[in-house]
Amino acid sequence: AQSVAQPEDQVNVAEGNPLTVKCTYSVSGNPYLFWYVQYPNRGLQFLLKYITGDNLVKGSYGFEAEFNKSQTSFHLKKPSALVSDSALYFCAFPVGAGKSTFGDGTTLTVKP
Amino acid sequence: GAVVSQHPSRVICKSGTSVKIECRSLDFQATTMFWYRQFPKQSLMLMATSNEGSKATYEQGVEKDKFLINHASLTLSTLTVTSAHPEDSSFYICSAQGGLSYEQYFGPGTRLTVT
């Protein structure tokens, strides 16, 4: 079955350090991949997407993600983390009929 | 970007009563809206797909008679939790898909607590 996986439930980084939130995919063909962020008691906000073209995708709030076909990964990155980046992050891909499948989520905590 | 609102943001109700949650697309027409349920620190579970002017499509295991969905217009979908029980307490999130984009626009969520 097609899916995305987020192997880490929790990622902790110090403010100012680079951060990576991992996502791997098992999707046939050329996948469309998304990253969303969720702040406490809020809905999801779109960060970025990979459809086609450049493997490095830049998104909102200074985030970027690299599509790596050989490693079937789409890791989310930011060069310098902020405390305000602390949130729950979801990797997702569309499965047709407008639906999306989400990873289990990774809680990012950035400590000052 | 596109804006989706939900109302109410929080609701507390007594066991056995019904609760209606509204989802509106404010600046675009959404022929399809989705309803999700989310438990604390867990992923989103798709409950149903709501299509304007037709019956909703429910995911396996979701009781259609308990979670009534109505999509009466291109900008409004409602989810009614009927005869609510404490185990229905959860965070309910709607989303709308705009046009040909695969991107979904999410509402801010509704925290339902059934006492």
Coordinates of N, CA and C in Angstrom, one line a residue:
Chain A
A1 N 0.8 -1.2 0.0 CA 0.0 0.0 0.0 C 0.9 1.2 0.0
Q2 N 0.4 2.3 -0.7 CA 1.1 3.5 -0.7 C 1.0 4.2 0.6
S3 N 2.1 4.8 1.0 CA 2.1 5.5 2.4 C 3.3 6.4 2.5
V4 N 3.2 7.2 3.5 CA 4.4 8.0 4.0 C 4.6 7.6 5.4
A5 N 5.9 7.7 5.8 CA 6.3 7.4 7.1 C 7.1 8.5 7.7
Q6 N 6.9 8.8 9.0 CA 7.7 9.7 9.7 C 8.3 8.9 10.8
P7 N 9.6 8.6 10.7 CA 10.2 7.6 11.6 C 10.4 8.2 13.0
E8 N 10.4 9.5 13.2 CA 10.6 10.0 14.5 C 9.4 10.7 15.1
D9 N 9.0 10.2 16.3 CA 7.8 10.9 16.9 C 8.2 12.2 17.4
Q10 N 9.4 12.4 17.8 CA 9.8 13.6 18.5 C 11.2 14.0 18.0
V11 N 11.4 15.3 17.7 CA 12.7 15.9 17.4 C 12.9 17.1 18.3
N12 N 14.1 17.1 18.9 CA 14.4 18.2 19.8 C 15.7 18.9 19.3
V13 N 15.6 20.2 19.1 CA 16.8 20.9 18.7 C 16.9 22.2 19.5
A14 N 18.1 22.8 19.5 CA 18.3 24.0 20.2 C 18.1 25.2 19.2
E15 N 17.6 26.3 19.8 CA 17.3 27.4 18.9 C 18.6 27.8 18.2
G16 N 18.5 28.1 16.9 CA 19.6 28.6 16.2 C 20.3 27.4 15.4
N17 N 20.1 26.2 15.9 CA 20.6 25.0 15.2 C 19.8 24.6 14.0
P18 N 20.4 23.9 13.0 CA 19.6 23.4 11.9 C 18.6 22.3 12.4
L19 N 17.5 22.2 11.7 CA 16.6 21.1 12.1 C 16.2 20.3 10.9
T20 N 15.9 19.0 11.1 CA 15.5 18.1 10.1 C 14.3 17.3 10.6
V21 N 13.2 17.2 9.9 CA 12.1 16.4 10.2 C 12.0 15.4 9.1
K22 N 12.1 14.1 9.4 CA 12.2 13.1 8.3 C 10.9 12.6 7.8
C23 N 10.8 12.3 6.5 CA 9.7 11.7 5.9 C 10.2 10.8 4.8
T24 N 9.7 9.5 4.8 CA 10.0 8.6 3.6 C 8.7 8.2 3.0
Y25 N 8.7 7.9 1.8 CA 7.5 7.6 1.1 C 7.6 6.2 0.4
S26 N 6.4 5.7 0.2 CA 6.3 4.4 -0.6 C 5.1 4.7 -1.5
V27 N 5.4 5.4 -2.6 CA 4.4 5.8 -3.6 C 4.8 5.5 -4.9
S28 N 4.0 4.9 -5.7 CA 4.3 4.5 -7.1 C 4.3 5.7 -8.0
G29 N 5.1 5.6 -9.0 CA 5.2 6.7 -10.0 C 5.9 7.9 -9.5
N30 N 5.5 9.0 -10.0 CA 6.1 10.3 -9.5 C 5.2 10.9 -8.4
P31 N 5.6 10.9 -7.2 CA 4.8 11.3 -6.1 C 4.6 12.8 -6.0
Y32 N 3.4 13.2 -5.5 CA 3.2 14.5 -5.0 C 3.4 14.5 -3.5
L33 N 4.2 15.3 -2.9 CA 4.4 15.3 -1.5 C 4.2 16.6 -0.9
F34 N 3.7 16.6 0.3 CA 3.4 17.9 1.0 C 3.9 17.8 2.5
W35 N 4.2 19.0 3.0 CA 4.4 19.2 4.4 C 3.4 20.2 5.0
Y36 N 2.8 19.8 6.1 CA 1.9 20.7 6.9 C 2.5 20.8 8.3
V37 N 2.1 22.0 8.9 CA 2.5 22.2 10.3 C 1.2 22.4 11.1
Q38 N 1.1 21.9 12.3 CA 0.0 22.2 13.2 C 0.4 22.7 14.5
Y39 N -0.1 23.9 14.8 CA 0.2 24.4 16.2 C -0.9 24.0 17.1
P40 N -0.6 24.0 18.4 CA -1.6 23.5 19.4 C -3.0 24.0 19.2
N41 N -4.0 23.1 19.2 CA -5.4 23.4 19.1 C -5.7 24.2 17.8
R42 N -5.0 23.9 16.8 CA -5.2 24.6 15.5 C -5.3 23.6 14.4
G43 N -5.8 24.0 13.2 CA -5.8 23.1 12.1 C -4.4 23.1 11.4
L44 N -4.3 22.4 10.3 CA -3.0 22.3 9.7 C -2.8 23.5 8.7
Q45 N -1.5 23.9 8.7 CA -1.2 24.9 7.7 C -0.2 24.3 6.7
F46 N -0.4 24.7 5.5 CA 0.4 24.2 4.4 C 1.8 24.9 4.5
L47 N 2.9 24.1 4.3 CA 4.2 24.6 4.4 C 4.8 24.6 3.0
L48 N 4.8 23.5 2.3 CA 5.4 23.4 1.0 C 4.9 22.1 0.3
K49 N 5.2 22.0 -1.0 CA 4.9 20.8 -1.7 C 5.9 20.6 -2.8
Y50 N 6.0 19.3 -3.2 CA 6.8 18.9 -4.3 C 5.8 18.2 -5.3
I51 N 5.8 18.8 -6.5 CA 5.0 18.3 -7.6 C 5.9 17.7 -8.7
T52 N 6.8 18.6 -9.2 CA 7.8 18.2 -10.2 C 8.8 19.3 -10.3
G53 N 9.9 19.0 -11.0 CA 10.9 20.1 -11.1 C 12.0 19.9 -10.1
D54 N 12.5 21.1 -9.6 CA 13.6 21.1 -8.7 C 13.4 20.2 -7.5
N55 N 14.4 19.5 -7.1 CA 14.3 18.6 -6.0 C 14.2 19.3 -4.7
L56 N 14.8 20.5 -4.6 CA 14.8 21.4 -3.4 C 13.6 22.3 -3.5
V57 N 12.7 22.2 -2.6 CA 11.5 23.0 -2.6 C 11.6 24.0 -1.4
K58 N 11.3 25.2 -1.7 CA 11.3 26.2 -0.6 C 9.8 26.5 -0.2
G59 N 9.6 26.7 1.1 CA 8.3 26.9 1.5 C 8.1 28.1 2.5
S60 N 7.1 28.1 3.3 CA 6.8 29.1 4.2 C 7.7 29.1 5.4
Y61 N 7.9 30.3 6.1 CA 8.6 30.4 7.3 C 10.0 29.9 7.3
G62 N 10.6 30.0 6.1 CA 12.0 29.6 6.0 C 12.3 28.1 5.8
F63 N 11.3 27.3 5.8 CA 11.4 25.9 5.6 C 11.7 25.5 4.2
E64 N 12.4 24.4 4.0 CA 12.6 23.8 2.7 C 12.6 22.3 2.8
A65 N 12.4 21.6 1.7 CA 12.5 20.1 1.7 C 13.1 19.6 0.5
E66 N 13.8 18.5 0.6 CA 14.5 18.0 -0.5 C 13.9 16.6 -0.9
F67 N 13.5 16.6 -2.1 CA 13.0 15.3 -2.7 C 14.1 14.5 -3.2
N68 N 14.3 13.3 -2.6 CA 15.4 12.4 -3.0 C 14.8 11.1 -3.4
K69 N 14.8 10.9 -4.7 CA 14.1 9.7 -5.3 C 14.9 8.4 -5.0
S70 N 16.2 8.5 -4.9 CA 17.0 7.2 -4.6 C 16.7 6.8 -3.2
Q71 N 16.5 7.7 -2.3 CA 16.3 7.3 -0.9 C 14.8 7.4 -0.6
T72 N 14.0 7.6 -1.5 CA 12.5 7.8 -1.3 C 12.2 8.6 -0.1
S73 N 12.9 9.8 0.0 CA 12.7 10.7 1.2 C 12.3 12.1 0.7
F74 N 11.7 12.7 1.7 CA 11.3 14.1 1.5 C 11.4 14.8 2.8
H75 N 12.6 15.0 3.3 CA 12.9 15.5 4.6 C 12.7 17.0 4.6
L76 N 12.1 17.5 5.7 CA 11.9 18.9 5.9 C 13.0 19.5 6.7
K77 N 13.5 20.7 6.2 CA 14.7 21.3 6.9 C 14.5 22.8 7.1
K78 N 15.3 23.2 8.0 CA 15.4 24.7 8.2 C 16.8 25.0 8.8
P79 N 17.5 25.9 8.2 CA 18.9 26.2 8.6 C 19.1 26.6 10.1
S80 N 18.1 27.4 10.6 CA 18.2 27.9 11.9 C 16.9 27.9 12.6
A81 N 16.7 27.0 13.6 CA 15.4 26.8 14.2 C 15.1 28.0 15.2
L82 N 13.8 28.2 15.2 CA 13.2 29.2 16.2 C 12.4 28.5 17.2
V83 N 12.3 29.1 18.4 CA 11.4 28.5 19.4 C 9.9 28.4 18.8
S84 N 9.6 29.4 18.1 CA 8.2 29.4 17.5 C 8.0 28.4 16.4
D85 N 9.0 27.6 16.0 CA 8.8 26.5 15.1 C 8.3 25.3 15.8
S86 N 8.3 25.3 17.1 CA 7.8 24.1 17.9 C 6.4 23.9 17.5
A87 N 6.1 22.7 17.0 CA 4.8 22.3 16.6 C 4.8 20.9 16.1
L88 N 3.6 20.4 15.6 CA 3.5 19.1 15.1 C 3.6 19.2 13.6
Y89 N 4.4 18.3 12.9 CA 4.6 18.4 11.5 C 4.1 17.1 10.8
F90 N 3.4 17.3 9.7 CA 2.9 16.1 9.0 C 3.4 16.1 7.6
C91 N 3.8 15.0 7.1 CA 4.1 14.7 5.7 C 2.9 14.1 5.1
A92 N 2.6 14.4 3.9 CA 1.3 13.9 3.3 C 1.5 13.7 1.8
F93 N 0.6 12.9 1.2 CA 0.5 12.8 -0.3 C -0.9 12.6 -0.7
P94 N -1.3 13.1 -1.8 CA -2.7 12.9 -2.3 C -2.9 11.5 -2.8
V95 N -4.1 10.9 -2.5 CA -4.4 9.6 -2.9 C -5.5 9.5 -3.9
G96 N -6.0 10.6 -4.4 CA -7.0 10.6 -5.4 C -8.3 11.1 -4.8
A97 N -9.2 11.6 -5.6 CA -10.5 12.1 -5.2 C -10.4 13.2 -4.2
G98 N -9.3 13.9 -4.2 CA -9.0 15.0 -3.3 C -8.5 14.6 -1.9
K99 N -8.5 13.3 -1.7 CA -8.0 12.8 -0.3 C -6.5 12.9 -0.2
S100 N -6.1 13.0 1.0 CA -4.7 12.9 1.3 C -4.4 11.9 2.4
T101 N -3.3 11.3 2.3 CA -2.8 10.4 3.4 C -1.7 11.1 4.2
F102 N -1.8 11.1 5.5 CA -0.9 11.8 6.3 C 0.0 10.8 7.1
G103 N 1.2 11.2 7.3 CA 2.1 10.5 8.2 C 1.6 10.6 9.6
D104 N 2.2 9.9 10.5 CA 1.8 9.9 11.9 C 2.1 11.2 12.7
G105 N 3.0 12.0 12.1 CA 3.3 13.3 12.7 C 4.6 13.2 13.5
T106 N 5.3 14.3 13.5 CA 6.5 14.5 14.3 C 6.4 15.7 15.1
T107 N 6.6 15.6 16.4 CA 6.6 16.8 17.3 C 7.9 17.4 17.4
L108 N 8.0 18.6 16.9 CA 9.3 19.3 17.0 C 9.3 20.3 18.2
T109 N 10.3 20.2 19.0 CA 10.5 21.1 20.1 C 11.8 21.8 19.9
V110 N 11.7 23.1 19.9 CA 12.9 23.9 19.8 C 13.1 24.6 21.1
K111 N 14.3 24.4 21.8 CA 14.5 24.9 23.1 C 15.4 26.1 23.0
P112 N 15.1 27.1 23.8 CA 15.9 28.4 23.7 C 17.3 28.2 24.3
Chain B
G1 N -3.7 33.3 0.8 CA -4.1 31.9 0.6 C -5.6 31.7 0.9
A2 N -6.1 30.6 0.5 CA -7.5 30.3 0.8 C -7.8 30.2 2.3
V3 N -8.9 30.6 2.7 CA -9.3 30.6 4.2 C -10.5 29.7 4.4
V4 N -10.3 28.8 5.4 CA -11.4 28.0 5.8 C -11.7 28.2 7.3
S5 N -12.9 28.5 7.6 CA -13.3 28.7 9.0 C -14.1 27.6 9.6
Q6 N -14.1 27.4 10.9 CA -14.9 26.4 11.6 C -15.6 27.1 12.8
H7 N -16.8 26.6 13.0 CA -17.5 27.2 14.2 C -18.4 26.1 14.8
P8 N -18.3 25.9 16.1 CA -17.5 26.7 17.0 C -16.1 26.2 17.1
S9 N -15.3 26.9 17.8 CA -13.9 26.5 18.0 C -13.8 25.5 19.2
R10 N -14.7 25.7 20.1 CA -14.8 24.7 21.3 C -16.3 24.6 21.6
V11 N -16.6 23.3 22.0 CA -18.0 23.1 22.5 C -18.0 22.0 23.5
I12 N -18.7 22.2 24.5 CA -18.9 21.2 25.6 C -20.4 20.9 25.6
C13 N -20.7 19.6 25.5 CA -22.1 19.2 25.5 C -22.3 18.0 26.5
K14 N -23.5 17.8 26.8 CA -23.9 16.6 27.7 C -24.1 15.4 26.8
S15 N -23.8 14.3 27.5 CA -24.0 13.0 26.8 C -25.4 12.8 26.3
G16 N -25.6 12.4 25.1 CA -27.0 12.2 24.6 C -27.5 13.3 23.7
T17 N -26.8 14.5 23.8 CA -27.2 15.6 23.0 C -26.5 15.6 21.6
S18 N -26.9 16.4 20.7 CA -26.3 16.5 19.4 C -25.6 17.9 19.2
V19 N -24.5 17.8 18.5 CA -23.7 19.0 18.3 C -23.5 19.2 16.8
K20 N -23.6 20.4 16.3 CA -23.4 20.7 14.9 C -22.1 21.6 14.8
I21 N -21.2 21.2 13.9 CA -20.0 21.9 13.6 C -20.1 22.4 12.1
E22 N -19.8 23.7 11.9 CA -19.8 24.3 10.6 C -18.4 24.5 10.0
C23 N -18.3 24.2 8.8 CA -17.0 24.5 8.0 C -17.4 25.3 6.8
R24 N -16.7 26.5 6.7 CA -17.0 27.4 5.6 C -15.7 27.7 4.9
S25 N -15.8 27.7 3.6 CA -14.7 28.3 2.7 C -15.0 29.7 2.5
L26 N -14.2 30.6 2.9 CA -14.5 32.0 2.9 C -14.2 32.8 1.6
D27 N -13.3 32.3 0.9 CA -12.9 33.1 -0.3 C -12.8 32.3 -1.6
F28 N -13.3 31.1 -1.5 CA -13.3 30.2 -2.7 C -14.5 29.2 -2.6
Q29 N -14.8 28.6 -3.7 CA -15.9 27.6 -3.7 C -15.2 26.2 -3.6
A30 N -15.8 25.5 -2.7 CA -15.2 24.1 -2.4 C -16.3 23.1 -2.8
T31 N -16.1 22.4 -3.9 CA -17.0 21.4 -4.2 C -16.8 20.2 -3.3
T32 N -15.6 20.0 -2.8 CA -15.3 18.9 -1.9 C -14.7 19.4 -0.6
M33 N -15.3 18.9 0.5 CA -14.7 19.2 1.8 C -14.5 17.8 2.5
F34 N -13.6 17.9 3.4 CA -13.2 16.6 4.1 C -13.4 16.9 5.6
W35 N -13.8 15.9 6.3 CA -13.9 15.9 7.8 C -12.9 14.9 8.4
Y36 N -12.1 15.4 9.3 CA -11.1 14.6 10.0 C -11.4 14.6 11.5
R37 N -10.9 13.6 12.1 CA -10.9 13.5 13.6 C -9.4 13.3 14.0
Q38 N -9.1 13.9 15.1 CA -7.7 13.8 15.6 C -7.7 13.7 17.1
F39 N -7.0 12.6 17.5 CA -6.8 12.4 18.9 C -5.4 13.1 19.3
P40 N -5.3 13.3 20.6 CA -4.1 14.1 21.0 C -2.8 13.5 20.5
K41 N -2.0 14.4 19.9 CA -0.7 14.1 19.4 C -0.7 12.9 18.4
Q42 N -1.8 12.7 17.7 CA -1.9 11.7 16.7 C -2.2 12.3 15.3
S43 N -2.1 11.5 14.3 CA -2.4 12.0 13.0 C -3.9 12.2 12.8
L44 N -4.2 12.7 11.6 CA -5.6 13.0 11.3 C -6.2 11.7 10.7
M45 N -7.4 11.4 11.1 CA -8.1 10.3 10.6 C -9.3 10.8 9.8
L46 N -9.3 10.5 8.5 CA -10.3 10.9 7.6 C -11.6 10.2 8.0
M47 N -12.7 11.0 8.2 CA -14.0 10.4 8.5 C -14.8 10.3 7.3
A48 N -14.9 11.4 6.5 CA -15.8 11.4 5.4 C -15.4 12.5 4.4
T49 N -15.8 12.3 3.2 CA -15.7 13.2 2.1 C -17.1 13.8 1.8
S50 N -17.1 15.1 1.8 CA -18.4 15.8 1.7 C -18.5 16.5 0.3
N51 N -19.4 16.1 -0.5 CA -19.5 16.7 -1.8 C -20.8 17.5 -1.9
E52 N -20.7 18.7 -2.5 CA -21.8 19.6 -2.6 C -22.9 19.0 -3.3
G53 N -24.1 19.0 -2.8 CA -25.3 18.6 -3.4 C -25.5 17.1 -3.5
S54 N -24.6 16.3 -2.8 CA -24.8 14.9 -2.8 C -24.4 14.3 -1.5
K55 N -24.7 13.0 -1.3 CA -24.4 12.4 -0.1 C -22.9 12.3 0.2
A56 N -22.6 12.3 1.5 CA -21.2 12.2 1.8 C -20.7 10.8 1.7
T57 N -19.4 10.6 1.5 CA -18.8 9.3 1.4 C -18.0 9.1 2.7
Y58 N -18.4 8.1 3.4 CA -17.8 7.8 4.7 C -16.7 6.8 4.6
E59 N -15.7 6.9 5.4 CA -14.6 6.0 5.5 C -15.1 4.7 6.3
Q60 N -14.4 3.7 6.0 CA -14.8 2.4 6.7 C -14.7 2.6 8.2
G61 N -15.7 2.1 8.9 CA -15.7 2.2 10.3 C -16.3 3.4 10.9
V62 N -16.7 4.4 10.1 CA -17.3 5.6 10.5 C -18.8 5.5 10.4
E63 N -19.6 5.7 11.5 CA -21.0 5.5 11.5 C -21.7 6.7 10.8
K64 N -22.3 6.5 9.7 CA -22.9 7.6 9.0 C -24.1 8.1 9.7
D65 N -24.8 7.3 10.5 CA -26.0 7.8 11.2 C -25.6 8.6 12.5
K66 N -24.4 8.4 12.9 CA -23.9 9.1 14.1 C -23.3 10.5 13.7
F67 N -22.5 10.4 12.6 CA -21.9 11.6 12.1 C -22.5 12.1 10.8
L68 N -23.5 12.9 11.0 CA -24.3 13.4 9.8 C -23.6 14.6 9.1
I69 N -23.4 14.4 7.8 CA -22.7 15.5 7.1 C -23.6 16.0 6.0
N70 N -23.7 17.3 6.0 CA -24.5 18.0 4.9 C -23.6 19.1 4.2
H71 N -23.7 19.1 2.9 CA -22.9 20.0 2.1 C -23.8 20.8 1.2
A72 N -24.5 21.7 1.8 CA -25.7 22.3 1.2 C -25.3 23.4 0.1
S73 N -24.1 23.9 0.3 CA -23.7 24.9 -0.7 C -22.2 24.7 -1.0
L74 N -21.7 25.5 -1.9 CA -20.3 25.4 -2.3 C -19.3 26.0 -1.3
T75 N -19.9 26.6 -0.2 CA -19.0 27.2 0.8 C -19.3 26.7 2.2
L76 N -20.2 25.8 2.3 CA -20.6 25.3 3.7 C -20.8 23.8 3.7
S77 N -20.1 23.2 4.7 CA -20.4 21.8 5.0 C -20.6 21.8 6.6
T78 N -21.5 20.9 7.0 CA -21.7 20.8 8.4 C -21.6 19.3 8.8
L79 N -21.1 19.1 10.1 CA -20.9 17.8 10.7 C -21.7 17.9 11.9
T80 N -22.7 17.0 12.1 CA -23.5 16.9 13.3 C -23.2 15.6 14.0
V81 N -22.7 15.7 15.2 CA -22.5 14.5 16.0 C -23.8 14.2 16.8
T82 N -24.4 13.2 16.5 CA -25.7 12.9 17.1 C -25.6 12.0 18.3
S83 N -26.4 12.2 19.3 CA -26.4 11.4 20.5 C -24.9 11.2 21.0
A84 N -24.3 12.3 21.3 CA -22.9 12.3 21.6 C -22.6 11.5 22.9
H85 N -21.5 10.9 22.9 CA -21.0 10.2 24.1 C -19.6 10.6 24.4
P86 N -19.1 10.4 25.6 CA -17.8 10.9 26.0 C -16.7 10.4 25.0
E87 N -16.8 9.2 24.5 CA -15.8 8.7 23.5 C -15.8 9.5 22.2
D88 N -16.8 10.3 22.0 CA -16.8 11.2 20.8 C -16.0 12.4 21.0
S89 N -15.5 12.7 22.2 CA -14.7 13.8 22.5 C -13.4 13.8 21.7
S90 N -13.2 14.8 21.0 CA -12.0 14.8 20.1 C -11.8 16.2 19.5
F91 N -10.9 16.3 18.6 CA -10.6 17.5 17.8 C -11.1 17.2 16.4
Y92 N -12.0 17.9 15.9 CA -12.5 17.7 14.6 C -12.1 18.8 13.6
I93 N -11.5 18.4 12.5 CA -10.9 19.4 11.6 C -11.6 19.1 10.2
C94 N -11.9 20.2 9.6 CA -12.4 20.1 8.2 C -11.4 20.7 7.3
S95 N -11.4 20.3 6.0 CA -10.6 20.9 5.0 C -11.3 21.0 3.7
A96 N -10.9 21.8 2.8 CA -11.5 22.0 1.6 C -10.4 22.0 0.5
Q97 N -10.8 21.5 -0.6 CA -9.9 21.5 -1.8 C -10.4 22.5 -2.8
G98 N -9.4 23.3 -3.2 CA -9.8 24.4 -4.1 C -9.4 24.0 -5.5
G99 N -10.3 23.9 -6.5 CA -10.0 23.8 -7.9 C -9.2 22.5 -8.2
L100 N -8.1 22.7 -9.0 CA -7.4 21.6 -9.5 C -6.2 21.3 -8.6
S101 N -6.0 22.1 -7.6 CA -4.8 22.0 -6.8 C -5.0 20.8 -5.8
Y102 N -3.9 20.0 -5.6 CA -3.9 18.9 -4.7 C -3.9 19.5 -3.2
E103 N -3.6 20.7 -3.1 CA -3.4 21.3 -1.8 C -4.8 21.4 -1.1
Q104 N -4.8 21.0 0.2 CA -6.0 21.2 1.0 C -5.8 22.4 2.0
Y105 N -6.9 23.0 2.2 CA -6.9 24.2 3.1 C -7.7 23.8 4.3
F106 N -7.1 23.9 5.5 CA -7.7 23.3 6.7 C -8.4 24.4 7.5
G107 N -9.4 24.0 8.2 CA -10.0 24.9 9.2 C -9.2 24.8 10.5
P108 N -9.5 25.7 11.4 CA -8.8 25.8 12.6 C -9.1 24.7 13.6
G109 N -10.1 23.9 13.3 CA -10.5 22.8 14.2 C -11.6 23.2 15.2
T110 N -12.3 22.1 15.7 CA -13.3 22.3 16.8 C -13.0 21.3 17.8
R111 N -12.8 21.7 19.1 CA -12.6 20.8 20.2 C -13.9 20.5 20.8
L112 N -14.3 19.2 20.7 CA -15.6 18.8 21.3 C -15.3 18.0 22.5
T113 N -16.0 18.4 23.6 CA -15.9 17.6 24.9 C -17.3 17.2 25.3
V114 N -17.5 15.9 25.4 CA -18.8 15.4 25.8 C -18.7 15.0 27.3
T115 N -19.5 15.5 28.1 CA -19.5 15.2 29.5 C -20.5 14.2 30.0

